[in-house]
Coordinates of C-alpha atoms in Angstrom, one line a residue:
X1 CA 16.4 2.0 10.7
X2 CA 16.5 2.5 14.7
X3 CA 17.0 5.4 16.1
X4 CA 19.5 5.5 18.7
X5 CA 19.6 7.9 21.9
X6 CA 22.3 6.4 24.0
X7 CA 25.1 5.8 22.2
X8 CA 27.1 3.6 24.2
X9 CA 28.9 0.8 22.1
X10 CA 27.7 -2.2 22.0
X11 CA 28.9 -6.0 22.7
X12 CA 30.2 -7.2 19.0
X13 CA 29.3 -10.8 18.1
X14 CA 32.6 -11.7 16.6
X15 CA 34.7 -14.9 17.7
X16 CA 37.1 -12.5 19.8
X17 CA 33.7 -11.3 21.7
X18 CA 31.4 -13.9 21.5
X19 CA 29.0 -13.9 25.1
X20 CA 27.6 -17.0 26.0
X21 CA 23.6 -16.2 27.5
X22 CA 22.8 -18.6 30.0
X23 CA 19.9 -20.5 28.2
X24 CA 22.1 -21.3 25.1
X25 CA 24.9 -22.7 27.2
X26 CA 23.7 -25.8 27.1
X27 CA 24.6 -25.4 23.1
X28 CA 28.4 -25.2 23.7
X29 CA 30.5 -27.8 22.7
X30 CA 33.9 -29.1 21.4
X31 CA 35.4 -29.8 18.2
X32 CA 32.8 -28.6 14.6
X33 CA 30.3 -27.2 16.9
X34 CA 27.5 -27.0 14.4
X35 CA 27.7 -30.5 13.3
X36 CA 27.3 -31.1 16.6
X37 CA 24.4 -28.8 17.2
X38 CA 22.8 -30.2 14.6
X39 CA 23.1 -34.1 16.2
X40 CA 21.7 -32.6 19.6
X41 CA 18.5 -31.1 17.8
X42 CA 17.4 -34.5 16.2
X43 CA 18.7 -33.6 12.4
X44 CA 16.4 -31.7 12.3
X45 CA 17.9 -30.5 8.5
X46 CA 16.5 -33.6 6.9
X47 CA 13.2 -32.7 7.9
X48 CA 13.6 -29.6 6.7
X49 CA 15.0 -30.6 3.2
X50 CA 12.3 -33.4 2.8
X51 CA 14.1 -36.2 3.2
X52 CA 12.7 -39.4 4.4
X53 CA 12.9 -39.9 8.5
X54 CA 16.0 -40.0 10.0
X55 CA 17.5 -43.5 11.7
X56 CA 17.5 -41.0 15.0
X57 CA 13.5 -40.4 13.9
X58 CA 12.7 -43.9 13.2
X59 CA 14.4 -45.1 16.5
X60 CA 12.2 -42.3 18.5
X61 CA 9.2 -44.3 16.8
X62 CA 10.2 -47.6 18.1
X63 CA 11.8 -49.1 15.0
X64 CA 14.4 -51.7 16.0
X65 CA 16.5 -52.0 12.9
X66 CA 16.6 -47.8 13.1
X67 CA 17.9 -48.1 16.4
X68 CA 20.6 -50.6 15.6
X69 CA 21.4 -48.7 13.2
X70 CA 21.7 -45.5 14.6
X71 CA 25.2 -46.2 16.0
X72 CA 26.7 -46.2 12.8
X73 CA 25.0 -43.6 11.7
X74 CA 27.2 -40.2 11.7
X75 CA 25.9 -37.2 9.5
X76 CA 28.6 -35.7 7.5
X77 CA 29.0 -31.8 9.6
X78 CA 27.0 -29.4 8.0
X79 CA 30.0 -27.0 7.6
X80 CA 33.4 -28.2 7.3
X81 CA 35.8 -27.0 9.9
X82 CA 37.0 -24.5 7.5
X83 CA 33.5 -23.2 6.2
X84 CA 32.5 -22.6 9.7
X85 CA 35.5 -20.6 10.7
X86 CA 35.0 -18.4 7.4
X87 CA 31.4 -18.2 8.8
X88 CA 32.1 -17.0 12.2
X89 CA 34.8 -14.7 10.2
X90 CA 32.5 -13.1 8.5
X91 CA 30.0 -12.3 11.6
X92 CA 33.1 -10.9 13.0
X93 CA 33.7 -8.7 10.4
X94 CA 29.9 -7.8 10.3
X95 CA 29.6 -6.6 13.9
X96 CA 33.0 -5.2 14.2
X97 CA 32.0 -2.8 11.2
X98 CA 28.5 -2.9 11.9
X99 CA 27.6 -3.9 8.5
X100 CA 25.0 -6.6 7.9
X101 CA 26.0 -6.9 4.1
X102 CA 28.8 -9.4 5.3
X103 CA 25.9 -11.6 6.2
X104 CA 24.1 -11.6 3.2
X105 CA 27.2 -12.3 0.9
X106 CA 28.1 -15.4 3.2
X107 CA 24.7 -16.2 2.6
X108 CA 24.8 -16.1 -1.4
X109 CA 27.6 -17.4 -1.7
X110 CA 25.8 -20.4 0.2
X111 CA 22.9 -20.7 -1.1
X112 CA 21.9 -24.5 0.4
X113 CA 19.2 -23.9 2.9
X114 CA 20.9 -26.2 5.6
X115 CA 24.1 -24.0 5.7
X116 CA 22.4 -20.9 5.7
X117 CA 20.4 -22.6 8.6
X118 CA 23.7 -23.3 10.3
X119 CA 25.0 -20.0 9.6
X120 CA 21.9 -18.2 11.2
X121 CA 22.3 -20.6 14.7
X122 CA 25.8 -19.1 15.1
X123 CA 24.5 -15.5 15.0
X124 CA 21.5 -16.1 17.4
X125 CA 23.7 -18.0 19.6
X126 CA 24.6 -14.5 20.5
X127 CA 21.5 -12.9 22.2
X128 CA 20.6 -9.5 21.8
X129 CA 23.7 -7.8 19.4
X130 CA 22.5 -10.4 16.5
X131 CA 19.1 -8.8 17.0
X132 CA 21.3 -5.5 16.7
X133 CA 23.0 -6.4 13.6
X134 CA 20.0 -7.6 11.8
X135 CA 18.1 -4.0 12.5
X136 CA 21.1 -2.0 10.7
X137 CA 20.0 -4.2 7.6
X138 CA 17.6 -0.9 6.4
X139 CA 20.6 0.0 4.7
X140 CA 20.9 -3.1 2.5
X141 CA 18.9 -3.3 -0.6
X142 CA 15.1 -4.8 -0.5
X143 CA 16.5 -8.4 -2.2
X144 CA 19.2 -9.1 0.4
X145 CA 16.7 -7.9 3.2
X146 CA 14.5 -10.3 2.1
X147 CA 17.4 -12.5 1.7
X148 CA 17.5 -12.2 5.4
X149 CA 14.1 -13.1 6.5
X150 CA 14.1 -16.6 4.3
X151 CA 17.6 -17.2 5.8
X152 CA 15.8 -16.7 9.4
X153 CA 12.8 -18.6 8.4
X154 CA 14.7 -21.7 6.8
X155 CA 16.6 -21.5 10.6
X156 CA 13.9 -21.4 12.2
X157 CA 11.8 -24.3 10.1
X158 CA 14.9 -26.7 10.0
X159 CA 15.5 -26.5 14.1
X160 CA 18.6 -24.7 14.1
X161 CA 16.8 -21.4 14.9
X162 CA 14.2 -22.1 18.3
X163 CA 11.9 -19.0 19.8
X164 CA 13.7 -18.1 22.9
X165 CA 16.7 -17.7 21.0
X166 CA 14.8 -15.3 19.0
X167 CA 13.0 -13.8 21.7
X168 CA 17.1 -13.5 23.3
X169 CA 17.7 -11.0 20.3
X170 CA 15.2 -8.7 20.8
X171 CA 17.0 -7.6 24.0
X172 CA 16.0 -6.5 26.6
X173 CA 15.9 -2.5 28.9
X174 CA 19.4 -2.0 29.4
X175 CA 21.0 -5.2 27.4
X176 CA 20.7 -4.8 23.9
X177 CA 18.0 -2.4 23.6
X178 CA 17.9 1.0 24.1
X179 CA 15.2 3.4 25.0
X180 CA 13.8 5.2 21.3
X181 CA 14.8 2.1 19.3
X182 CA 12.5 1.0 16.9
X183 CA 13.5 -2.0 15.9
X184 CA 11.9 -1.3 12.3
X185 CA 14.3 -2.9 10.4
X186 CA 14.3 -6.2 12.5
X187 CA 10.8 -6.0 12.7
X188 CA 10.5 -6.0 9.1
X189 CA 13.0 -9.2 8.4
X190 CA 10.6 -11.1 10.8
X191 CA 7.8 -10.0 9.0
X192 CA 9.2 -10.7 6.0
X193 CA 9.5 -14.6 7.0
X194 CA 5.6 -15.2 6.9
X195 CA 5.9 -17.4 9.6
X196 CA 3.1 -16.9 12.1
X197 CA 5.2 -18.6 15.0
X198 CA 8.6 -16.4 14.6
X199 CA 6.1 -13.5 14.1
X200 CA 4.4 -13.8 17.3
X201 CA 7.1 -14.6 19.6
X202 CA 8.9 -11.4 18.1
X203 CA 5.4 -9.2 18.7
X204 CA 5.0 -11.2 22.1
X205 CA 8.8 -9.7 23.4
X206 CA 8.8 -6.7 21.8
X207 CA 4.6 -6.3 23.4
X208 CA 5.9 -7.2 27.4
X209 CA 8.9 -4.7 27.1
X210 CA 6.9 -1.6 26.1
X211 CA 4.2 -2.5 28.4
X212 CA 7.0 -3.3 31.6
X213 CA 6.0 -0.6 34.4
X214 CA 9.3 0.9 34.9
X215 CA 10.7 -0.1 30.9
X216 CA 7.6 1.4 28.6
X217 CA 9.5 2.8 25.5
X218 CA 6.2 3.6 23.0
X219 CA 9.5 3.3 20.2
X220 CA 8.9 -0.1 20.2
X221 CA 5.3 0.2 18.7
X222 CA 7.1 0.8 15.4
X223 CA 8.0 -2.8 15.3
X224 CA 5.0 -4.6 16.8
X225 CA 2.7 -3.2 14.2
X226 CA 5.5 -3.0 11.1
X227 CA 5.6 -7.3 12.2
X228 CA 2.0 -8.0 12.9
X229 CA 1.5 -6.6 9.1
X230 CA 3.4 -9.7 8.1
X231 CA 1.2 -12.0 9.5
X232 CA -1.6 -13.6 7.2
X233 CA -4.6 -12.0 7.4
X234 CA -5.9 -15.4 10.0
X235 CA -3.0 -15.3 11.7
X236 CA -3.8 -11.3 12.2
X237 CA -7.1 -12.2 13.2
X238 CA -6.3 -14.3 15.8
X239 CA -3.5 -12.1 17.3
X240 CA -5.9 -9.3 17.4
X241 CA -8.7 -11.3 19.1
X242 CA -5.8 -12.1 21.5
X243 CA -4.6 -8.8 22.3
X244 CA -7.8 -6.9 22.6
X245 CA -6.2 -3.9 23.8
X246 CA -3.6 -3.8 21.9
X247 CA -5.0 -0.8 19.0
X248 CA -4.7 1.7 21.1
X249 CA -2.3 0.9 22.8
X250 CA -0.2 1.0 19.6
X251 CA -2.1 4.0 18.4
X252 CA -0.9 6.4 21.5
X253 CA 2.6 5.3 21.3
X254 CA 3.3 5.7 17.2
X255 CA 1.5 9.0 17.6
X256 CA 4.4 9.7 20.7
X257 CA 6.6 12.9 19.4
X258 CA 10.0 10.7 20.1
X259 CA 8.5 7.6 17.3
X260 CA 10.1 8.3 14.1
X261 CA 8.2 6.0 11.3
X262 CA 5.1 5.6 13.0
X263 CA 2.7 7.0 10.4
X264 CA 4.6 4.4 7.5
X265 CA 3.8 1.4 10.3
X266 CA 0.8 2.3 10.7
X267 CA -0.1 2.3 6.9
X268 CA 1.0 -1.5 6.8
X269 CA -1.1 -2.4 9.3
X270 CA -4.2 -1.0 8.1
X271 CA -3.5 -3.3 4.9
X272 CA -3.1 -5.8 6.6
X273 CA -5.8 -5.6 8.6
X274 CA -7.9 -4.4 5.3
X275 CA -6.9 -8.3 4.0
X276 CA -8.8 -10.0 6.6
X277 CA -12.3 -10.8 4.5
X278 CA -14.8 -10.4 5.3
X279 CA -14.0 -7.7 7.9
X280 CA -14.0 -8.0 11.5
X281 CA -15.2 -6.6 14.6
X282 CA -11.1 -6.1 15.4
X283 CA -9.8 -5.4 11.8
X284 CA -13.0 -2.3 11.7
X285 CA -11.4 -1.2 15.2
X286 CA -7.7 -0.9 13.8
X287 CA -9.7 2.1 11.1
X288 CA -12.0 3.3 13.4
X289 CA -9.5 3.9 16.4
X290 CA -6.9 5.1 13.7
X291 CA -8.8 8.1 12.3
X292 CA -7.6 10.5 14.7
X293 CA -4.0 9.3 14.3
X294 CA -3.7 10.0 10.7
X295 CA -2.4 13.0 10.8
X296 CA -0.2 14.8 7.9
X297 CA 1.2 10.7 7.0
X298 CA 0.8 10.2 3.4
X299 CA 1.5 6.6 4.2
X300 CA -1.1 6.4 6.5
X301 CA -3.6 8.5 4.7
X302 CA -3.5 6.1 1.7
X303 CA -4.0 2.9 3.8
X304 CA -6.9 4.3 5.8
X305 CA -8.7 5.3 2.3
X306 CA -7.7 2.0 0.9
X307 CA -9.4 0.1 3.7
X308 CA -12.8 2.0 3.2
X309 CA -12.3 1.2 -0.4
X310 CA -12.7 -2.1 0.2
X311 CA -14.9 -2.2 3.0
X312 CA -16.8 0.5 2.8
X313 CA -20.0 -1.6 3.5
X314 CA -19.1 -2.8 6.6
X315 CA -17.6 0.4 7.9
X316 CA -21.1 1.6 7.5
X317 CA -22.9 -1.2 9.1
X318 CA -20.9 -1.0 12.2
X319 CA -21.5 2.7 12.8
X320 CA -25.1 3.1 12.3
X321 CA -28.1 2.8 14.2
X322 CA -31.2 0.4 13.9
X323 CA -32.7 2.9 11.8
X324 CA -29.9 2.4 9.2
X325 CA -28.3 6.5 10.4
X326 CA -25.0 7.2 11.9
X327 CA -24.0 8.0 15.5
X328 CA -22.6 10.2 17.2
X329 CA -19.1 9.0 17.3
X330 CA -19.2 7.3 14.3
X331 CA -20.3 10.4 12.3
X332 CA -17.5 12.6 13.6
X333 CA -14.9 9.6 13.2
X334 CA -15.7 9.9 9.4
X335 CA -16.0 13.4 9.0
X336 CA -12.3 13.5 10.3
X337 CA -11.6 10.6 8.4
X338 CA -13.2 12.8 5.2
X339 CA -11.2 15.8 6.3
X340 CA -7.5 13.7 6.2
X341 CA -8.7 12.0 2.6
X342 CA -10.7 14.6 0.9
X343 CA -10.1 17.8 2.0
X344 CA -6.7 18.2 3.7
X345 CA -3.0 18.2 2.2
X346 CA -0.6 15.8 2.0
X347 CA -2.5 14.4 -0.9
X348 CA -1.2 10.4 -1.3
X349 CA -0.7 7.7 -3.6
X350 CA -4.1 6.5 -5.0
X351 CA -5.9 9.4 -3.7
X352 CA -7.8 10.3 -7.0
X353 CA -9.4 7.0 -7.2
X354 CA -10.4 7.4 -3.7
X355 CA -12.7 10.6 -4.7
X356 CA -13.6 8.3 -7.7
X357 CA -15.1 5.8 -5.6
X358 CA -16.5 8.7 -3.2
X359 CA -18.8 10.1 -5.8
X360 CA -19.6 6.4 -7.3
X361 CA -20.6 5.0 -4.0
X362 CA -22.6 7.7 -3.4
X363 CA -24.2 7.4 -7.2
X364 CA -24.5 3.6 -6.6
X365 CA -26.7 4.3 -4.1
X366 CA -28.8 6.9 -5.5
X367 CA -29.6 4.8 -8.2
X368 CA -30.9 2.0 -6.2
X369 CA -33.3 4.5 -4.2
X370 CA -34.5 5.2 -7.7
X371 CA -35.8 1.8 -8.2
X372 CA -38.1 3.2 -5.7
X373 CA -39.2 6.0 -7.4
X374 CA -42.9 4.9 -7.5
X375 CA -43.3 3.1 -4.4
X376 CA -46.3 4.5 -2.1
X377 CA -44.6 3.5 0.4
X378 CA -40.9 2.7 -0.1
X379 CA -39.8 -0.7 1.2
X380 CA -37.8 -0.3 4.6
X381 CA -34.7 -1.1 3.0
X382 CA -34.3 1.4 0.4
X383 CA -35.8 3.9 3.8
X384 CA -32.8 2.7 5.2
X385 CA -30.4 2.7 2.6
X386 CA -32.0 6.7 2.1
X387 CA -30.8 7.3 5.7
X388 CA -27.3 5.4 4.7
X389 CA -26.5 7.7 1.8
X390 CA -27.9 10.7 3.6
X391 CA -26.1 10.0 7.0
X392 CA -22.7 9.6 4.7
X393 CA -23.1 12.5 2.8
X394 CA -23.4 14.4 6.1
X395 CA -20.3 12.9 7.1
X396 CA -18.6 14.1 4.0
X397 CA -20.0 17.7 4.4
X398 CA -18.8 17.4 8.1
X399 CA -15.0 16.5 6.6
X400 CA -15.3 20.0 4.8
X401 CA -16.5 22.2 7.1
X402 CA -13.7 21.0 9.7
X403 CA -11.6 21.7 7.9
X404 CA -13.1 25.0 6.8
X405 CA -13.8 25.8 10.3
X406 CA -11.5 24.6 13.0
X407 CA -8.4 23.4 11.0
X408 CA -8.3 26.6 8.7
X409 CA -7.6 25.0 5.8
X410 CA -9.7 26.9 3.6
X411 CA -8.2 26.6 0.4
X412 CA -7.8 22.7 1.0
X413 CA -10.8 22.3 1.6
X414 CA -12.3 23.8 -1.6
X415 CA -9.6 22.1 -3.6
X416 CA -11.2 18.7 -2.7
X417 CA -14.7 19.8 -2.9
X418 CA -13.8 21.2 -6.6
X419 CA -12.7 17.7 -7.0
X420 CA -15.1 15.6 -5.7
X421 CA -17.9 18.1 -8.1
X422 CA -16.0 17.6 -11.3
X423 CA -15.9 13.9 -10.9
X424 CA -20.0 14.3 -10.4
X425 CA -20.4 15.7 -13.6
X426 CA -20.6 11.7 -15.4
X427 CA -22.1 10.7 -12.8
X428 CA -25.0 13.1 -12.5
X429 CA -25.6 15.4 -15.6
X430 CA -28.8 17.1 -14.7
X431 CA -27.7 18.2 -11.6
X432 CA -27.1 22.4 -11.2
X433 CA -24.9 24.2 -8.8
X434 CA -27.2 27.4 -8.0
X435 CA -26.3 30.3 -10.5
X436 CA -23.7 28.2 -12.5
X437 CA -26.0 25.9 -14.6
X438 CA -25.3 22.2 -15.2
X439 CA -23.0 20.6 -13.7
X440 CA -22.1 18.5 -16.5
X441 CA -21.3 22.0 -18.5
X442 CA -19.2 23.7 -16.5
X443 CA -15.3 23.5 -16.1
X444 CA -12.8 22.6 -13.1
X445 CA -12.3 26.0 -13.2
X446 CA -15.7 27.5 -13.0
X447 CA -16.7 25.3 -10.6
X448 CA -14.0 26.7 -8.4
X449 CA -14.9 29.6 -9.1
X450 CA -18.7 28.9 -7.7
X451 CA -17.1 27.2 -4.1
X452 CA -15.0 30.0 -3.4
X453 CA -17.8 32.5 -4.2
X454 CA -20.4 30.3 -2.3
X455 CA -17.9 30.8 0.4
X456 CA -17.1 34.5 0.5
X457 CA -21.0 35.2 0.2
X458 CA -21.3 33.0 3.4
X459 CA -17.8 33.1 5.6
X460 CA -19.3 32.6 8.8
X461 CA -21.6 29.5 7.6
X462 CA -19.9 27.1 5.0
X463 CA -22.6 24.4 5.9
X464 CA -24.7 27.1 3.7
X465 CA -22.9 27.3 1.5
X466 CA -22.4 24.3 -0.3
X467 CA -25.5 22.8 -0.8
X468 CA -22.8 19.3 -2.1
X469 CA -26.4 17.4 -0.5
X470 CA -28.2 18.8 -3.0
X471 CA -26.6 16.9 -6.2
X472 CA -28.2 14.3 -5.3
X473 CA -31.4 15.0 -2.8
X474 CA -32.4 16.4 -6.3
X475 CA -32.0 13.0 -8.4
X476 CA -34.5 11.1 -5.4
X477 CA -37.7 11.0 -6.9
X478 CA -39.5 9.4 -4.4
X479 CA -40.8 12.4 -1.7
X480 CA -40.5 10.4 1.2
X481 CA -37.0 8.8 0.5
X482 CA -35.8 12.0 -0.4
X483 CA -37.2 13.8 2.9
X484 CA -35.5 11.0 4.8
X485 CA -32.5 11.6 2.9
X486 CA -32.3 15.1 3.9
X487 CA -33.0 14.4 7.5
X488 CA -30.2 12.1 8.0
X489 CA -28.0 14.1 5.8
X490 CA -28.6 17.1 9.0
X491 CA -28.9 14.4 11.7
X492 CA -25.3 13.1 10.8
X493 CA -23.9 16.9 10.1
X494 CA -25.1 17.5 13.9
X495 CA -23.9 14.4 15.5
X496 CA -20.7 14.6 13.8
X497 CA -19.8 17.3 16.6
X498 CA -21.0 15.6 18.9
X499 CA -18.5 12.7 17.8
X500 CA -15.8 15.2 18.0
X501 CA -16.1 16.0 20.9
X502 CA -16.4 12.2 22.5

């Protein structure tokens, strides 16, 4: 739900309070005003409930017997004169008590799509406190909030709803919108529609307040990115290749001290962008730039690891160099990225399959170098795939020792090195940990044991210390794969400060 800084009251939408924005004024008129909304948009309703064209539709087309017609042909109102009165009563008693759920039961009890549209064009008609009523919603339950956004959609689809009414309800700095709201839960009943037009107009309004010169209110990035996660992944796509700036821009502001839920908003879009397939120069960008904005968000956290998950490949390809190594700057963006998902706390929701597919990647690669094991020389793509798996394993390393080093989280950090070892020991039995014996022999425990002793025998050096390279430099059978291995393994430790320091 918003949170709310100034807490002036605000303009109810109820029949005794009802304000009349210029652009809708042209809406106002006499006797069963819906029904007669409905005539002025074209009946538009039968479209939207499939029925064949419309005498007014067949007329527009240039169909004489239509146009006769037409005349005689009066729609029965969409509400009668006593439905829409118990309508606008129940708005009234919504805003009055602030309560959204009087909505929602007007709405079920209703349940045909072109009253609910009808219902929904008396509460936009209002501007900005219908967008205020919809955003204490995050107190209803998930059903009727989604309830909401299909009641909005059907609106919108059947003509009663249009954008700059929507667009009206959003506010604006000083008129329905306060400085520190987030708009979360309205956000969230746009995003729920699916509709790529309501969706962008909303992210369009919401986008020109926060970046006004005198009006910024980084608040508002809460909503943008909590509705742009509700666009399909095309539509995403294409908003992103619109908005090229619009990541970090985002980014700063749900990172601001004031934003409360930034870290959850954040989370949904990385999923979403994680959907677009294959990935994207802009959908890589939303991870990439988000790294240093996880944080201590579980939400967030668990998003970021999802999308490497599933795109690990290309997250790869986009930060390496033509030799196949990392950067600079990519090298430190994953060893922080390591450092929130490995080797810091709060742990998160799917987090033990994330080390699972960690060590597996990692494995899967090895392997394929060992098709190679032979080769005099290697073919240059397993030399590149050597520098790959090296470069990442550096990147890894680089996670634990910042957070060894400059975040002091010691005993975090050995907790997700004892549990990235452990899940090693299916995955390569022969492999030793110096003055323990096999891996594949020793306990959780005992391997513990040998990290925090590896560590008190070197305090000033962890990169020493845990030789984690080693595992599997020493299952690369081929000389020169495994020298370049352990060259990009040191190159990527080296540039990864480097990349922190970018």
């Amino acid at each position: 739900m918003s949170t709310r800084i100034d807490r002036n009251p605000r303009t109810n939408v109820g029949a005794t309070q009802k304000q009349e924005p210029a652009s809708t004024a042209a809406k106002s008129t006499s006797g069963n005003s819906v029904a007669e909304r409905s005539l002025l948009k074209g009946a538009a309703v039968d479209a939207f409930l499939g029925a064949p064209l419309t005498q007014r539709a067949l007329a527009s087309l240039g169909n004489p017997t239509a146009a006769a017609n037409q005349v005689a042909a009066t729609p029965a109102p969409v509400l009668s004169r006593e439905e829409e009165a118990a309508a606008r009563k129940a708005l009234e008693n919504a805003t009055n008590r602030e309560d959204p759920s009087y909505i929602t039961e007007w709405l079920k009890a209703h349940p045909d799509p072109a009253q609910q549209a009808a219902f929904m064009d008396m509460l936009f008609e209002y501007g900005a406190p219908a967008g205020n009523l919809l955003d204490k919603a995050g107190k209803l339950r998930p059903e009727d909030q989604k309830l909401l956004s299909k009641a909005v959609d059907a609106a919108y689809r059947s003509g009663a709803l249009t954008l700059d009414e929507l667009t009206e309800a959003v506010g604006s700095p000083g008129n329905g919108s306060w400085p520190g709201e987030t708009h979360e839960t309205l956000a969230n009943i746009i995003a729920g529609t699916g509709n790529p037009e309501l969706i962008n107009a909303y992210v369009e309004r919401e986008l020109e307040i926060m970046t006004a010169g005198n009006a910024e209110d980084p608040a508002r990035a809460v909503a943008i990115a909590t509705a742009l996660a509700g666009l399909p992944p095309a539509e995403l796509q294409k908003s992103l290749e619109r908005h090229p700036d619009i990541v970090p821009l985002l980014l700063k502001n749900l990172d601001d001290p004031i934003v409360m839920g930034g870290g959850s908003a954040l989370g949904k879009l990385l999923d979403a962008a994680s959907a677009i397939q294959p990935p994207t120069e802009q959908s890589l960008q939303v991870f990439m730039e988000s790294i240093s904005y996880l944080g201590q968000n579980s939400d967030s956290r668990a998003a970021a690891a999802r999308f490497f998950q599933r795109n690990a490949d290309a997250i790869l390809s986009a930060v390496d160099d033509a030799s196949g190594s990392i950067g600079s700057q990519g090298a430190g963006k994953l060893s922080e990225f390591f450092t929130r998902t490995l080797f810091t706390e709060p742990g998160f929701e799917g987090q033990e399959a994330f080390h699972a597919f960690v060590t597996g990647k990692l494995s899967e690669m090895q392997k394929t170098l060992e098709t190679q094991a032979q080769a005099n020389p290697p073919s240059q793509e397993t030399q590149r795939l050597a520098r790959a798996m090296g470069s990442l394993v550096g990147a890894i390393e680089g996670g634990f020792l910042l957070a060894v080093e400059e975040l002091d989280k010691r005993n975090e950090a050995v907790e997700g090195l004892v549990g990235l070892l452990f899940k090693l020991k299916e995955l390569l039995p022969s492999s030793k940990l110096p003055g323990a014996g096999k891996l594949q022999d020793l306990t959780i425990d005992q391997i513990e044991k040998w990290v925090v002793d590896a560590l008190k025998e070197h305090p000033d050096d962890p990169k020493d210390a845990i030789p984690f390279h080693r595992l599997f430099g020493e299952q690369i059978s081929n000389p020169l794969l495994r020298s370049i291995y352990d060259a990009a393994r040191l190159t990527s430790l080296e540039n990864r400060e480097l990349g922190l320091n970018d």
